[in-house]
Coordinates of C-alpha atoms in Angstrom, one line a residue:
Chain A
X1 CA 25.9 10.8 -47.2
X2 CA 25.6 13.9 -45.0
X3 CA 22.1 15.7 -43.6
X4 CA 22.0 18.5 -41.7
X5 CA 20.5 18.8 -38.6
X6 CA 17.1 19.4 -39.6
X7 CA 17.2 16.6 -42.0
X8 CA 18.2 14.2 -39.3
X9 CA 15.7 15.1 -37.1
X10 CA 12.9 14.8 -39.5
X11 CA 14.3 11.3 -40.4
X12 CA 14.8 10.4 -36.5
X13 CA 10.9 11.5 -36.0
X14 CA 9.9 9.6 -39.0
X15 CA 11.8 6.5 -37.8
X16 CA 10.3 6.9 -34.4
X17 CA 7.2 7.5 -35.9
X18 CA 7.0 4.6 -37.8
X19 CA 8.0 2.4 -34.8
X20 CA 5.7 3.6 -32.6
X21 CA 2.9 2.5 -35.3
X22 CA 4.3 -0.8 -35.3
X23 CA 3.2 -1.3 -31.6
X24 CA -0.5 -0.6 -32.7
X25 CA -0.6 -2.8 -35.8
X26 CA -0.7 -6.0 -33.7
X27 CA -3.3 -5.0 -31.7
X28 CA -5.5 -3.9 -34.6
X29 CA -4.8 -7.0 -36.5
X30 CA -6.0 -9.0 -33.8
X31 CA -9.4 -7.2 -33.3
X32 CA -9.9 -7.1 -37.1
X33 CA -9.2 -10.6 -37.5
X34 CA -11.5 -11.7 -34.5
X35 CA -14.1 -9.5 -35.9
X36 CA -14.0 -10.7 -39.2
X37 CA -14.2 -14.2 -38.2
X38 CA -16.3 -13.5 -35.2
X39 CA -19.3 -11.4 -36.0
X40 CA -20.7 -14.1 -38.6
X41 CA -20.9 -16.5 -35.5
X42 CA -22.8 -13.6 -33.4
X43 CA -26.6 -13.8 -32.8
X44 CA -28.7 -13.1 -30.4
X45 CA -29.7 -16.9 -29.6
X46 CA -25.4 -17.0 -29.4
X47 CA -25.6 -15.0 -26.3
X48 CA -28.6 -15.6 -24.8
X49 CA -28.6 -19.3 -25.0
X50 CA -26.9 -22.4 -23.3
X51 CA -25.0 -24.5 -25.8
X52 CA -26.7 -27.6 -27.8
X53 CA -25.8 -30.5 -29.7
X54 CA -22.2 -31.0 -28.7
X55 CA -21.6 -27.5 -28.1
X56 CA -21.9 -27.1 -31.5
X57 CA -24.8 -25.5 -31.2
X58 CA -26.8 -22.8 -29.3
X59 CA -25.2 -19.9 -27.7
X60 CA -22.1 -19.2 -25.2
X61 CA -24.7 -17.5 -22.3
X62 CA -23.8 -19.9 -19.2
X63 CA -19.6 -19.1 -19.9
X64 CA -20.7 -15.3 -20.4
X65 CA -22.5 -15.2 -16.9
X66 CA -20.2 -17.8 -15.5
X67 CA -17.5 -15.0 -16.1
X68 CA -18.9 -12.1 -15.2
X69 CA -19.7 -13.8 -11.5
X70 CA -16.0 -14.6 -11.5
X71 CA -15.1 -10.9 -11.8
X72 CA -17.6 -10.1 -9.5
X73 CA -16.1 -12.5 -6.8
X74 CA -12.3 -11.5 -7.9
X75 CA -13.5 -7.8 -7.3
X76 CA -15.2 -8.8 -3.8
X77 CA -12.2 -10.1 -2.7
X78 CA -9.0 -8.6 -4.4
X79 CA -10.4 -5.0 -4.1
X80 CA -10.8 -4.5 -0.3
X81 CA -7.8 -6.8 0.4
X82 CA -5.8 -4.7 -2.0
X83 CA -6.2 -1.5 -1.4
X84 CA -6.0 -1.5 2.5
X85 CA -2.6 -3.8 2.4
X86 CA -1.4 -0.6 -0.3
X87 CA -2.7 2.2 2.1
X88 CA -0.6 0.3 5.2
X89 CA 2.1 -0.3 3.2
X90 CA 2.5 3.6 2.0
X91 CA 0.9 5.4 4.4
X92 CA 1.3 3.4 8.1
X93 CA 3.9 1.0 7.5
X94 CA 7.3 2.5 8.6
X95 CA 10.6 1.3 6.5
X96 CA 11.7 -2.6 8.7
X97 CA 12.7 -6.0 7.7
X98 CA 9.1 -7.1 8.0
X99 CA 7.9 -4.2 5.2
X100 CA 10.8 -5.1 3.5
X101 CA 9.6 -8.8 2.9
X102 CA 6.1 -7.7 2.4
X103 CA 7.1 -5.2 -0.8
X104 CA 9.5 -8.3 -1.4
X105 CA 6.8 -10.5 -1.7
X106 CA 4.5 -8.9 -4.0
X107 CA 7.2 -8.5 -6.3
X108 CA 7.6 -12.4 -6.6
X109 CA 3.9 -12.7 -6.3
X110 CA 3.4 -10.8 -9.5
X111 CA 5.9 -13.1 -11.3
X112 CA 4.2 -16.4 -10.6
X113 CA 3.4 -18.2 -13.5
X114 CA -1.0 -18.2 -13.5
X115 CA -1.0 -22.3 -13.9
X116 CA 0.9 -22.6 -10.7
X117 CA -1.8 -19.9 -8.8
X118 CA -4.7 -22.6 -10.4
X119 CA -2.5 -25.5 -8.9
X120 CA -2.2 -23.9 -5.3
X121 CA -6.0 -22.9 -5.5
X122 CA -6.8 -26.4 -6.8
X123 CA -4.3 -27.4 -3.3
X124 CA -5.8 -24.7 -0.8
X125 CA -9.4 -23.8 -1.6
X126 CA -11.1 -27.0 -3.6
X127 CA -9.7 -29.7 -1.5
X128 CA -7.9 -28.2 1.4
X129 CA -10.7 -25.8 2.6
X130 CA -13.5 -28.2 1.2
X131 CA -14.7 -25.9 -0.9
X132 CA -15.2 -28.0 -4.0
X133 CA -14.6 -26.6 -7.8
X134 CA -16.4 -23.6 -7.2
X135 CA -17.1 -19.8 -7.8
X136 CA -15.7 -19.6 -4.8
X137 CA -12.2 -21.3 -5.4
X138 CA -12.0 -19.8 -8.3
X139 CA -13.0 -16.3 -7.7
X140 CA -10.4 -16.7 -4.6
X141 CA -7.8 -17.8 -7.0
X142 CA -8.1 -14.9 -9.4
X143 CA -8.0 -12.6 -6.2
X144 CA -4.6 -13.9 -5.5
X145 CA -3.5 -13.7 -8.6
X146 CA -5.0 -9.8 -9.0
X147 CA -3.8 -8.8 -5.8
X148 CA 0.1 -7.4 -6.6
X149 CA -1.2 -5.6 -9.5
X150 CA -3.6 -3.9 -7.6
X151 CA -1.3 -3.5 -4.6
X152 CA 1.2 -1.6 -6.4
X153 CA -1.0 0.1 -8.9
X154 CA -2.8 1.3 -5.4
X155 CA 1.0 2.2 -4.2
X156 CA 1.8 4.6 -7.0
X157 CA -1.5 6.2 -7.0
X158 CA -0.8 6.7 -3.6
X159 CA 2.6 8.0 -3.3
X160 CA 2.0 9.9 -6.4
X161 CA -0.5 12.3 -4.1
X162 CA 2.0 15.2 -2.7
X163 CA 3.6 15.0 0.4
X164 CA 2.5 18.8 1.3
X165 CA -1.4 17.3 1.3
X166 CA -0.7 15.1 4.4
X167 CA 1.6 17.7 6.1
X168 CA -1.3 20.5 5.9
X169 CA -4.1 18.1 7.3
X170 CA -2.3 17.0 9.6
X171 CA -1.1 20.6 10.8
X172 CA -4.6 21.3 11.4
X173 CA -5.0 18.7 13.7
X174 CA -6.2 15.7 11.3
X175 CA -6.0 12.7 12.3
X176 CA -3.9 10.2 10.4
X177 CA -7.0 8.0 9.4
X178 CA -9.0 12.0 8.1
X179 CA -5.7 12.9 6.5
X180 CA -6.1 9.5 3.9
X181 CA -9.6 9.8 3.6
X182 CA -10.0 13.5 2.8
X183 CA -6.6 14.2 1.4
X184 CA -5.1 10.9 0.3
X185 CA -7.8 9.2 -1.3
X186 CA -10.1 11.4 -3.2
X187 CA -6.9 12.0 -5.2
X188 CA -5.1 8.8 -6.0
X189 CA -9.0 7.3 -6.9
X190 CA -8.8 7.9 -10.0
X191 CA -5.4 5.8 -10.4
X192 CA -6.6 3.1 -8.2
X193 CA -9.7 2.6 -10.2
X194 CA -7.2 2.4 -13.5
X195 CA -5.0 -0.4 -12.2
X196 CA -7.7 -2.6 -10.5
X197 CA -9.8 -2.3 -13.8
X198 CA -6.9 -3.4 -15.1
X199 CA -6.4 -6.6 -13.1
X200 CA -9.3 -7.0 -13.4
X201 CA -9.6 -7.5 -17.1
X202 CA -6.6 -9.8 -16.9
X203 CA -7.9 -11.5 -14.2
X204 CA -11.3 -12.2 -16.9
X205 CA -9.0 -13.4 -19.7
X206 CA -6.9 -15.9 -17.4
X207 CA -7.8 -19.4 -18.3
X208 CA -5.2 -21.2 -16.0
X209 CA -6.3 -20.6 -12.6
X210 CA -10.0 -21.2 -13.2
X211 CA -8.7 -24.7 -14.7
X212 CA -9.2 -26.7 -11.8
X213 CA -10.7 -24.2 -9.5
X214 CA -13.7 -23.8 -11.6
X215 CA -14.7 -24.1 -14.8
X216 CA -16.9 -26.6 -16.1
X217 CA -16.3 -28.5 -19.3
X218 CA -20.1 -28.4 -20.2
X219 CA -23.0 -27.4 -18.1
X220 CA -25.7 -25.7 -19.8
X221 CA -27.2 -24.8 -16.5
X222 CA -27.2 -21.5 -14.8
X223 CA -25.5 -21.7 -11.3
X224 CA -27.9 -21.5 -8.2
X225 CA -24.9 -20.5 -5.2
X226 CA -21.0 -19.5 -5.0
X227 CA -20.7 -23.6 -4.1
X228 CA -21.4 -24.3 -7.6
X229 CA -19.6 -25.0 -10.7
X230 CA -19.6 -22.2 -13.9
X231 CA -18.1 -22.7 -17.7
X232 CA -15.7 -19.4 -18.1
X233 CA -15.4 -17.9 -21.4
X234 CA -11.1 -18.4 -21.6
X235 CA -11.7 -22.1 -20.8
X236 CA -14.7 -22.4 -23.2
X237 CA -13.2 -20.8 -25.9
X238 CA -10.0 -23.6 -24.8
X239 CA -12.2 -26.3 -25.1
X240 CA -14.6 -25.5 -28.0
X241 CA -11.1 -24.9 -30.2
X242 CA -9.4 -27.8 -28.9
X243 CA -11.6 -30.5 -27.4
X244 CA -14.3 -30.8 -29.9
X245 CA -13.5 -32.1 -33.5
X246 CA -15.4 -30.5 -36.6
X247 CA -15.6 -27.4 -34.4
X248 CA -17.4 -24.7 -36.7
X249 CA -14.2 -21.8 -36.5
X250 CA -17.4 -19.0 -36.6
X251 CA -18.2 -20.0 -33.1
X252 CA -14.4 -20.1 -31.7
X253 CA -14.0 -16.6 -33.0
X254 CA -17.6 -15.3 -31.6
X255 CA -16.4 -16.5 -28.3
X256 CA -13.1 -15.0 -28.3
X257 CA -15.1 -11.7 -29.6
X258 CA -17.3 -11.7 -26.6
X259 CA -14.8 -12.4 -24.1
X260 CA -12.6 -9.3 -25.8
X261 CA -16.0 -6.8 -25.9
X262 CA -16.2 -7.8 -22.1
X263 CA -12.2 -6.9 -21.1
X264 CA -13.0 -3.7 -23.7
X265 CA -16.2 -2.5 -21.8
X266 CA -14.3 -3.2 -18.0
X267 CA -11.5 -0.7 -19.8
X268 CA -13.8 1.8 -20.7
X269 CA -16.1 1.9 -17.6
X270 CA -12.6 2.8 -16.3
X271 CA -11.6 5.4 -18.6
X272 CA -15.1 6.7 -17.9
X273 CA -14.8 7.1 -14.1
X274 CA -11.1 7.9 -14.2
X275 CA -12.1 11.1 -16.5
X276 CA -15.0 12.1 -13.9
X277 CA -13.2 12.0 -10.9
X278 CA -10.6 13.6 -12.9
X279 CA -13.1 16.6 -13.4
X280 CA -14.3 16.5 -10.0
X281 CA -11.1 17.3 -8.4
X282 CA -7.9 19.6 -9.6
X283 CA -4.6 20.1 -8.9
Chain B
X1 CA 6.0 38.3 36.5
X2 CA 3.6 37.4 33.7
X3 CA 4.0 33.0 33.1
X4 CA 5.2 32.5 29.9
X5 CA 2.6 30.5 27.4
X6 CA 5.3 28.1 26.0
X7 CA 8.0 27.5 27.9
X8 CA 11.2 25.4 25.9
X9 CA 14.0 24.0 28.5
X10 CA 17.1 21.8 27.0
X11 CA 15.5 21.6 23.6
X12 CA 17.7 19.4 21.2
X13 CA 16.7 18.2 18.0
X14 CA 18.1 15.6 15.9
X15 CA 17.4 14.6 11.9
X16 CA 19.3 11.0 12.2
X17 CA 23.3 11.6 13.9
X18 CA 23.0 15.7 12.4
X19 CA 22.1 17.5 15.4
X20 CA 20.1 20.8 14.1
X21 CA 19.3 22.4 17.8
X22 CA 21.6 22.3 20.6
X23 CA 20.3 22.7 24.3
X24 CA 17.8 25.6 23.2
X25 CA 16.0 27.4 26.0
X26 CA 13.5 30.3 25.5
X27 CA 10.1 31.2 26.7
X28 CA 7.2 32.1 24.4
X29 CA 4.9 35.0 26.2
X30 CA 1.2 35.0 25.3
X31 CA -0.2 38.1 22.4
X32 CA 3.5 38.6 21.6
X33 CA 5.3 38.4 17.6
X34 CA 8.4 36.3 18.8
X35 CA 10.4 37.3 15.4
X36 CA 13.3 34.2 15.0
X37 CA 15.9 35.3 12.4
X38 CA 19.2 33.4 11.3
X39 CA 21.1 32.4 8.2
X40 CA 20.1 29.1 6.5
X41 CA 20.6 25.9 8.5
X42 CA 20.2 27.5 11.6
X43 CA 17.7 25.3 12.8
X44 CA 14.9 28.1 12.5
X45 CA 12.0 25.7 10.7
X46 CA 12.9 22.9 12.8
X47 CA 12.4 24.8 15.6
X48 CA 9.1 25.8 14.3
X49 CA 8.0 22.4 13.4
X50 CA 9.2 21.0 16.8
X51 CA 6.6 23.1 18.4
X52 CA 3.3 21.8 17.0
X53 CA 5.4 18.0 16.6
X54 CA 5.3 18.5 13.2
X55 CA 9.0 17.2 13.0
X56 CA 7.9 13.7 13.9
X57 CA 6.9 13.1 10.4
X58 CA 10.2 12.5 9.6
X59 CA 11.0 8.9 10.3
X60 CA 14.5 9.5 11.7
X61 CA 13.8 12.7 14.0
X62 CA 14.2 12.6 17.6
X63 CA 14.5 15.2 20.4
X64 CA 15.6 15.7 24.2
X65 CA 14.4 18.1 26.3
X66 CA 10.7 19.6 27.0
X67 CA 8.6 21.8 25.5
X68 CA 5.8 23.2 27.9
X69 CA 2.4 24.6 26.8
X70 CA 0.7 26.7 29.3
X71 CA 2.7 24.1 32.1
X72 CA 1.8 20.9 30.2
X73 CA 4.2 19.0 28.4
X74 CA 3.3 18.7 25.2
X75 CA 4.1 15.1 25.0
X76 CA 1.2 14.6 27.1
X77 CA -1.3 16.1 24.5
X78 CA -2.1 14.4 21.8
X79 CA -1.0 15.3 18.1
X80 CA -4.4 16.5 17.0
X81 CA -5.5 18.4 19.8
X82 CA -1.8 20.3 19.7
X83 CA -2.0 21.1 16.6
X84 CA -5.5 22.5 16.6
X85 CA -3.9 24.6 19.2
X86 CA -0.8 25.6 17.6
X87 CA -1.2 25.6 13.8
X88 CA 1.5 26.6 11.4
X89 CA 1.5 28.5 7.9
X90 CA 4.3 27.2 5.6
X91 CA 6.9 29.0 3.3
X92 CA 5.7 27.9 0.3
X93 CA 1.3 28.8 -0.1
X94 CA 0.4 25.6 -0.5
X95 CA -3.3 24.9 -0.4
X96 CA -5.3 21.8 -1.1
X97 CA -6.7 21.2 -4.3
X98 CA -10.5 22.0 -3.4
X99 CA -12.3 25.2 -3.3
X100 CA -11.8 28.2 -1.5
X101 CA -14.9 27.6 1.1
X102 CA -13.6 23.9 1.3
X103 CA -10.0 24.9 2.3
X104 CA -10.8 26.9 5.4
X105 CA -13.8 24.4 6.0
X106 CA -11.4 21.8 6.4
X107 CA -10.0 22.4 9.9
X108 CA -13.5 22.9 11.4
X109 CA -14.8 19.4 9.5
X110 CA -11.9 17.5 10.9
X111 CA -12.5 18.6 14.2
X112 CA -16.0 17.0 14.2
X113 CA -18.1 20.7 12.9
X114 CA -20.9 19.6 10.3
X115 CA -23.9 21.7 10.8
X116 CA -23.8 24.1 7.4
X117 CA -24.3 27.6 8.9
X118 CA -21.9 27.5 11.5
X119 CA -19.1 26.7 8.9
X120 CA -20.0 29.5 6.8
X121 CA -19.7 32.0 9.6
X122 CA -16.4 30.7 10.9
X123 CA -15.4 30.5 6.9
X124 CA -16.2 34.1 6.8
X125 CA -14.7 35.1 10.0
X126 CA -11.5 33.6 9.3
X127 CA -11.4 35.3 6.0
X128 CA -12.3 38.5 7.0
X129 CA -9.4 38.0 9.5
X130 CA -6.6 36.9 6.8
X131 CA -7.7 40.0 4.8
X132 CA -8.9 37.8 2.1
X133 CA -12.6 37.9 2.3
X134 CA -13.5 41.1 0.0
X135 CA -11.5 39.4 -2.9
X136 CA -13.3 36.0 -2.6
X137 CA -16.5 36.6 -1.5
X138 CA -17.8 35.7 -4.7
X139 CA -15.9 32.4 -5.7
X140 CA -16.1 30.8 -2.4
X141 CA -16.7 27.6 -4.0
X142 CA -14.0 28.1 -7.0
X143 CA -10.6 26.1 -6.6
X144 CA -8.3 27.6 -4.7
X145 CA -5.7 27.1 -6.7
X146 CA -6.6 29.6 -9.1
X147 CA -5.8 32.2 -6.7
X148 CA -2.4 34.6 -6.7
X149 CA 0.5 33.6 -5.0
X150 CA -0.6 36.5 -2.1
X151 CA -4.1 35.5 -2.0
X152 CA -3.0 31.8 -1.3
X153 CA -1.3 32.3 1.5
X154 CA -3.7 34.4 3.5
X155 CA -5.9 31.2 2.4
X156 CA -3.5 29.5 4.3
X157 CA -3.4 32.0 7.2
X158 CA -7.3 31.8 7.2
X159 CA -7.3 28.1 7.2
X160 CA -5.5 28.0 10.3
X161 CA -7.8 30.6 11.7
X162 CA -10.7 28.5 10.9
X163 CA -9.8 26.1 13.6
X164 CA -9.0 28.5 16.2
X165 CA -6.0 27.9 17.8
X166 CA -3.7 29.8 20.3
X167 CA -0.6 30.1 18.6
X168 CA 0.0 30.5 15.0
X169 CA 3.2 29.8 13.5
X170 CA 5.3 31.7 10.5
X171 CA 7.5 29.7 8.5
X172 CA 8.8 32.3 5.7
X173 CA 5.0 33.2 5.2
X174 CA 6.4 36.2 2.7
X175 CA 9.4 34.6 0.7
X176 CA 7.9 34.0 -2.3
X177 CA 5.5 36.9 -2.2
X178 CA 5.4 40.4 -3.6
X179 CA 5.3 43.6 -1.7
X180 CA 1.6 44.4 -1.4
X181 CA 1.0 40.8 -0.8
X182 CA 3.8 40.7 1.8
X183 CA 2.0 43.9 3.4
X184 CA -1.2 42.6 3.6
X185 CA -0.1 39.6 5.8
X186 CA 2.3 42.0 7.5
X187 CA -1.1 43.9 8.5
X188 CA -3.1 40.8 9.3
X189 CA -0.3 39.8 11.6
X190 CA -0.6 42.6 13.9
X191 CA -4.3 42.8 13.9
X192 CA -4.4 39.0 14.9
X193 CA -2.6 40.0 18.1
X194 CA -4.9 41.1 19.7
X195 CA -6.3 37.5 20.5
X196 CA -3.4 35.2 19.1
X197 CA 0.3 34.5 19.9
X198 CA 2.3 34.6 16.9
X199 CA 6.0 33.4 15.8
X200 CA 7.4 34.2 12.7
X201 CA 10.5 32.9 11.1
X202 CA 12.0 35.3 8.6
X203 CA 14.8 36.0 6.3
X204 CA 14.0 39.2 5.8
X205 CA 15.3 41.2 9.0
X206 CA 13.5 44.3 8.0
X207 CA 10.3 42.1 8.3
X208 CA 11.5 40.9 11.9
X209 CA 12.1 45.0 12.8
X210 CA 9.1 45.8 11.1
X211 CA 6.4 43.3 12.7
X212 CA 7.9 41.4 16.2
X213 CA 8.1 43.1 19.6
X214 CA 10.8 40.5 20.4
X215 CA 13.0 38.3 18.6
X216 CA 15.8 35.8 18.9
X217 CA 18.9 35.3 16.7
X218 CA 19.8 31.4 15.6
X219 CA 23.0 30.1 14.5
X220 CA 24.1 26.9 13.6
X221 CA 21.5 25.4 15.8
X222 CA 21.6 27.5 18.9
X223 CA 20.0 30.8 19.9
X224 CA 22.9 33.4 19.9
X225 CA 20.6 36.1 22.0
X226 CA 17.2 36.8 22.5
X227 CA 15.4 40.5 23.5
X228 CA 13.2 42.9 22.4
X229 CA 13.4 43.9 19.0
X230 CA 14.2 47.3 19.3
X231 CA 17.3 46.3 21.4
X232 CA 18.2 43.3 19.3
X233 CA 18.4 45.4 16.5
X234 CA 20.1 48.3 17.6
X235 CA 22.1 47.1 20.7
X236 CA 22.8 43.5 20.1
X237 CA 25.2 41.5 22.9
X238 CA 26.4 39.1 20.5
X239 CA 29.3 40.7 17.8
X240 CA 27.8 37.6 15.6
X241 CA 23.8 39.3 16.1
X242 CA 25.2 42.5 15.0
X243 CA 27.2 41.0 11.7
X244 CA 23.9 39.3 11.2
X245 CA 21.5 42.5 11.3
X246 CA 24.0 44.7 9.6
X247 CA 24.3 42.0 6.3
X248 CA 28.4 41.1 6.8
X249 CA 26.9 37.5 6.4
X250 CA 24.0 35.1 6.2

C-alpha cells in the first residue's frame, strides 16, 4: 500500500499521538484507582486522629505530621547544603581532578539504591553518632539521599543563566559573590525551586531510608523533640497493608491517597512559585 | 610631554598555546578616541578585554608584559575597582533582563550606592549623556529588553556611565546597528570626551576616520603602526595599513 506524503504524516502524528497518551494512562489509572478505593476510607476523624484498636481503627494523623516534619528536616538540611555545593561547583570551582571526582560522585550518589542510604543512616547517624531512631537520623538520611537531585537540578538552573549576565556585572566592577546574587540567582530560582520540590516529593514517598532511621511501627503519640521517634506515611501504609491481617483495604488506599494529595500539593506550591518568579523577571 | 594615562609595554596574550598578541607596545593619552582597526583575528577584542582583565574569565588565558594605569600596574588593583575605572561596552547590546532604571542602577548598587535620590540623578545623568534619556523618560521602570537594538546599546553606554569610570571601552558598539542608531552613539562619543578617554574597536574604517583623533592598525596579533588618524589614513608607513584602509583585504 502506498500514501502520499500527507497521508504519512497524518498517520505518523496519529501514531505519535496515540503513544504519547499512553504515558498518561498509567498515571491516571493510578489516581483513579486510589481514589476510588480511597475516598470511602476518608473522614475527618481519619486525619485528625491517632490510630485505635489495632490500627484498624481511628485516623492516620501521627504518620501525616510524622512526614511532614521529615520534609521539613530533609528541606533544612538538603536545601542549604545543595545549592551552595551547585553554586561552587558551577560558578567557583575551576575544571581539576578534585571537581572531577566531586561531579563523579554525585553521579554515583544519585544511583544508590534508597535501602542501602537507610542502612548507612541506620550505620552513621542512629548508632554511630548516638543519635538514636530519630527525626533526626532520618531527616539526615533523606538529605543524603535528596542531595544529587538537587545538586544537579541547581547545576542546570544555573548554567542555564547566560554567560553574557556574569560578563556585564562583572565589567562593572561586581564582585564575584554580587554577580551570583544579583545576576545569577534571581534567574535560575525558579529552576532551583522545581528540582528541590521535586526531591523533595520523592524524598516524602521514600519508605526505605526512614526504615531504620525512623519510623515507628505504632505510636499514637505526637513527637515532643527531633530525638524522638515518628510513624511516616510510606512505612504506615507498608505496615497497615502488610503487617496487620484483616486489614480493612478502605484504609490502605486512604493512606496511600493522603500521602499522594501531599507529594501533589509540594508539586503545585512549586508550579505556583515557579510561575511568579517567572512573572517577576524576563528575558 | 603630556604622561600617557595607560601605558602597555611587551604586552602578549595567550588563549591556551595560540598566541593572539605579540610583544604589543602603545600608550593610551588621556580625553583622546584611540580608534584600533584590523581584519578579524587580529587580536583587536582581546586587546580590549586585556585592559579592564576581562580576559581572565577564560580559564586558559594568560599574559606577559605590563599594562600601566596612570603608573600603577594594573595587577596591583583589584578587579572591581579596575573595572569601575575602565568599563567596557560589548559588540553585541546586551543588557540584563531588569528594567531600564534597574540596568544603569546596577553599577552604582554594586558599588555600595543605596540612598534612592542619588540613583535617580546619576540614572538620569548617565542617560542624558548616552542620548537615551528623552526616549525613556517615561518607562524607566519597563524591561529593557523591550527596547530597539539602538536604544539598547546606548543603555549599555549609559550603564557604564552610571559608575563613572575613566576610560570607556568600544568593542564593535555599532555592528549590529542601523545608521541613525550608529549616529547617535557616534555623537555621544565625542560629547563624552570632554571628561572621558575613549577606545573604540571598529570594523568599519569610515567610523575609525570619522570619530578617533588617533588610531592604530592590528594584524595577526601585532600593531602594524600607530598615528594620528588623519595621517594613518592618508599617509600610512605600513604598504599592509594602506591595503587595509583602501579595502584590497580584511
Amino acid at each position: 500500500m502506498k500514501f502520499d506524503a500527507k497521508t504519512r504524516e497524518k498517520l505518523a502524528f496519529f501514531i505519535l499521538g496515540m503513544i504519547a497518551l499512553i504515558i498518561i494512562l498509567p498515571i491516571i489509572g493510578v489516581i483513579a484507582y486510589i481514589i476510588k478505593n480511597g475516598a470511602p476510607g476518608l473522614s475527618w476523624e481519619f486525619l485528625t486522629q491517632p490510630p485505635r484498636n489495632g490500627m484498624k481503627e481511628g485516623g492516620i494523623f501521627p504518620a501525616i505530621l510524622g512526614t511532614i516534619y521529615l520534609i521539613l528536616g530533609t528541606m533544612v538540611f538538603s536545601l542549604p547544603l545543595g545549592i551552595l555545593a551547585a553554586i561552587y561547583l558551577v560558578e567557583y570551582a575551576r575544571e581539576n581532578w578534585l571537581t572531577r571526582t566531586i561531579k563523579l560522585a554525585i553521579i554515583n550518589l544519585s544511583g544508590v539504591p534508597s535501602i542501602v542510604y537507610g542502612l548507612f543512616g541506620f550505620a552513621m547517624f542512629v548508632i554511630f553518632l548516638k543519635f538514636g531512631t530519630s527525626i533526626l537520623a532520618g531527616s539526615l538520611t533523606l538529605a543524603i539521599m535528596s542531595l544529587p537531585v538537587i545538586i544537579t537540578a541547581t547545576k542546570e538552573a544555573l548554567e542555564a543563566v547566560p554567560k553574557s549576565f556574569r560578563e556585564i556585572s562583572l565589567s562593572l566592577g561586581a564582585t564575584k559573590w554580587q554577580t551570583i546574587r544579583y545576576c545569577v540567582l534571581p534567574y535560575s530560582l525558579p529552576g532551583i525551586l522545581t528540582g528541590t520540590v521535586l526531591a523533595l516529593s520523592r524524598a516524602a514517598g521514600e519508605t526505605a531510608p526512614i526504615l531504620f532511621t525512623v519510623a515507628a511501627f505504632y505510636l499514637p503519640r505526637l513527637p515532643r523533640s527531633m530525638f524522638d521517634q515518628v510513624m511516616a506515611l510510606p512505612y504506615h501504609l507498608y505496615v497497615i497493608s502488610t503487617q496487620i491481617p484483616n486489614m480493612p483495604l478502605s484504609l490502605s488506599f486512604a493512606t496511600a491517597l493522603v500521602l499522594i494529595v501531599l507529594v501533589f500539593l509540594m508539586n503545585l506550591v512549586s508550579i505556583i512559585l515557579r510561575a511568579y518568579f517567572r512573572k517577576k523577571k524576563l528575558w | 610631554m603630556v604622561e600617557p594615562l595607560i601605558k602597555i609595554i611587551n604586552l602578549s596574550a595567550y588563549f591556551g598555546n595560540l598566541c593572539v598578541l605579540k610583544n604589543l607596545n602603545i600608550e593610551i593619552y588621556k580625553n583622546e578616541i584611540l580608534g584600533i582597526i584590523g581584519p578579524a583575528n587580529s587580536g583587536k577584542t582581546t586587546f580590549l578585554r586585556a585592559l579592564n582583565r576581562l580576559n581572565y574569565l577564560q580559564a586558559n588565558y594568560h599574559q606577559k608584559g605590563k599594562i600601566l594605569l596612570e603608573g600603577k600596574d594594573i595587577r596591583e588593583i583589584k578587579d572591581s575597582i579596575l573595572r569601575k575605572k575602565i568599563g567596557i561596552v560589548f559588540a553585541l547590546p546586551q543588557v540584563l533582563p531588569m528594567s531600564i532604571y534597574e540596568n544603569v542602577a546596577y553599577g552604582p548598587k554594586v558599588h555600595g550606592l543605596r540612598k534612592r535620590e542619588h540613583l535617580d540623578s546619576i540614572v538620569e545623568e548617565a542617560l542624558k549623556k548616552a542620548y537615551l534619556w528623552e526616549e525613556v523618560k517615561d518607562r524607566l521602570h519597563t524591561p529593557a529588553n523591550k527596547l530597539s537594538g539602538g536604544q539598547q546599546q546606548r543603555l549599555c553606554i549609559a550603564r557604564v556611565l552610571a559608575v563613572e569610570p575613566e576610560v570607556i571601552l568600544y568593542d564593535e558598539p555599532c555592528s549590529g546597528l542601523d545608521p541613525i542608531s550608529t549616529a547617535k552613539i557616534e555623537e555621544a562619543m565625542r560629547v563624552l570626551q570632554e571628561n572621558y578617554t575613549q577606545i573604540l574597536v571598529t570594523n568599519n574604517t569610515k567610523q575609525a576616520a570619522r570619530v578617533t583623533q588617533r588610531c592604530a592598525f592590528f594584524l595577526m596579533g601585532e600593531l602594524i603602526e600607530s598615528n594620528a588618524t588623519s595621517i594613518l589614513f592618508t599617509s600610512p608607513e605600513d604598504k599592509r595599513t594602506d591595503d587595509y584602509i583602501r579595502g584590497r583585504f580584511g
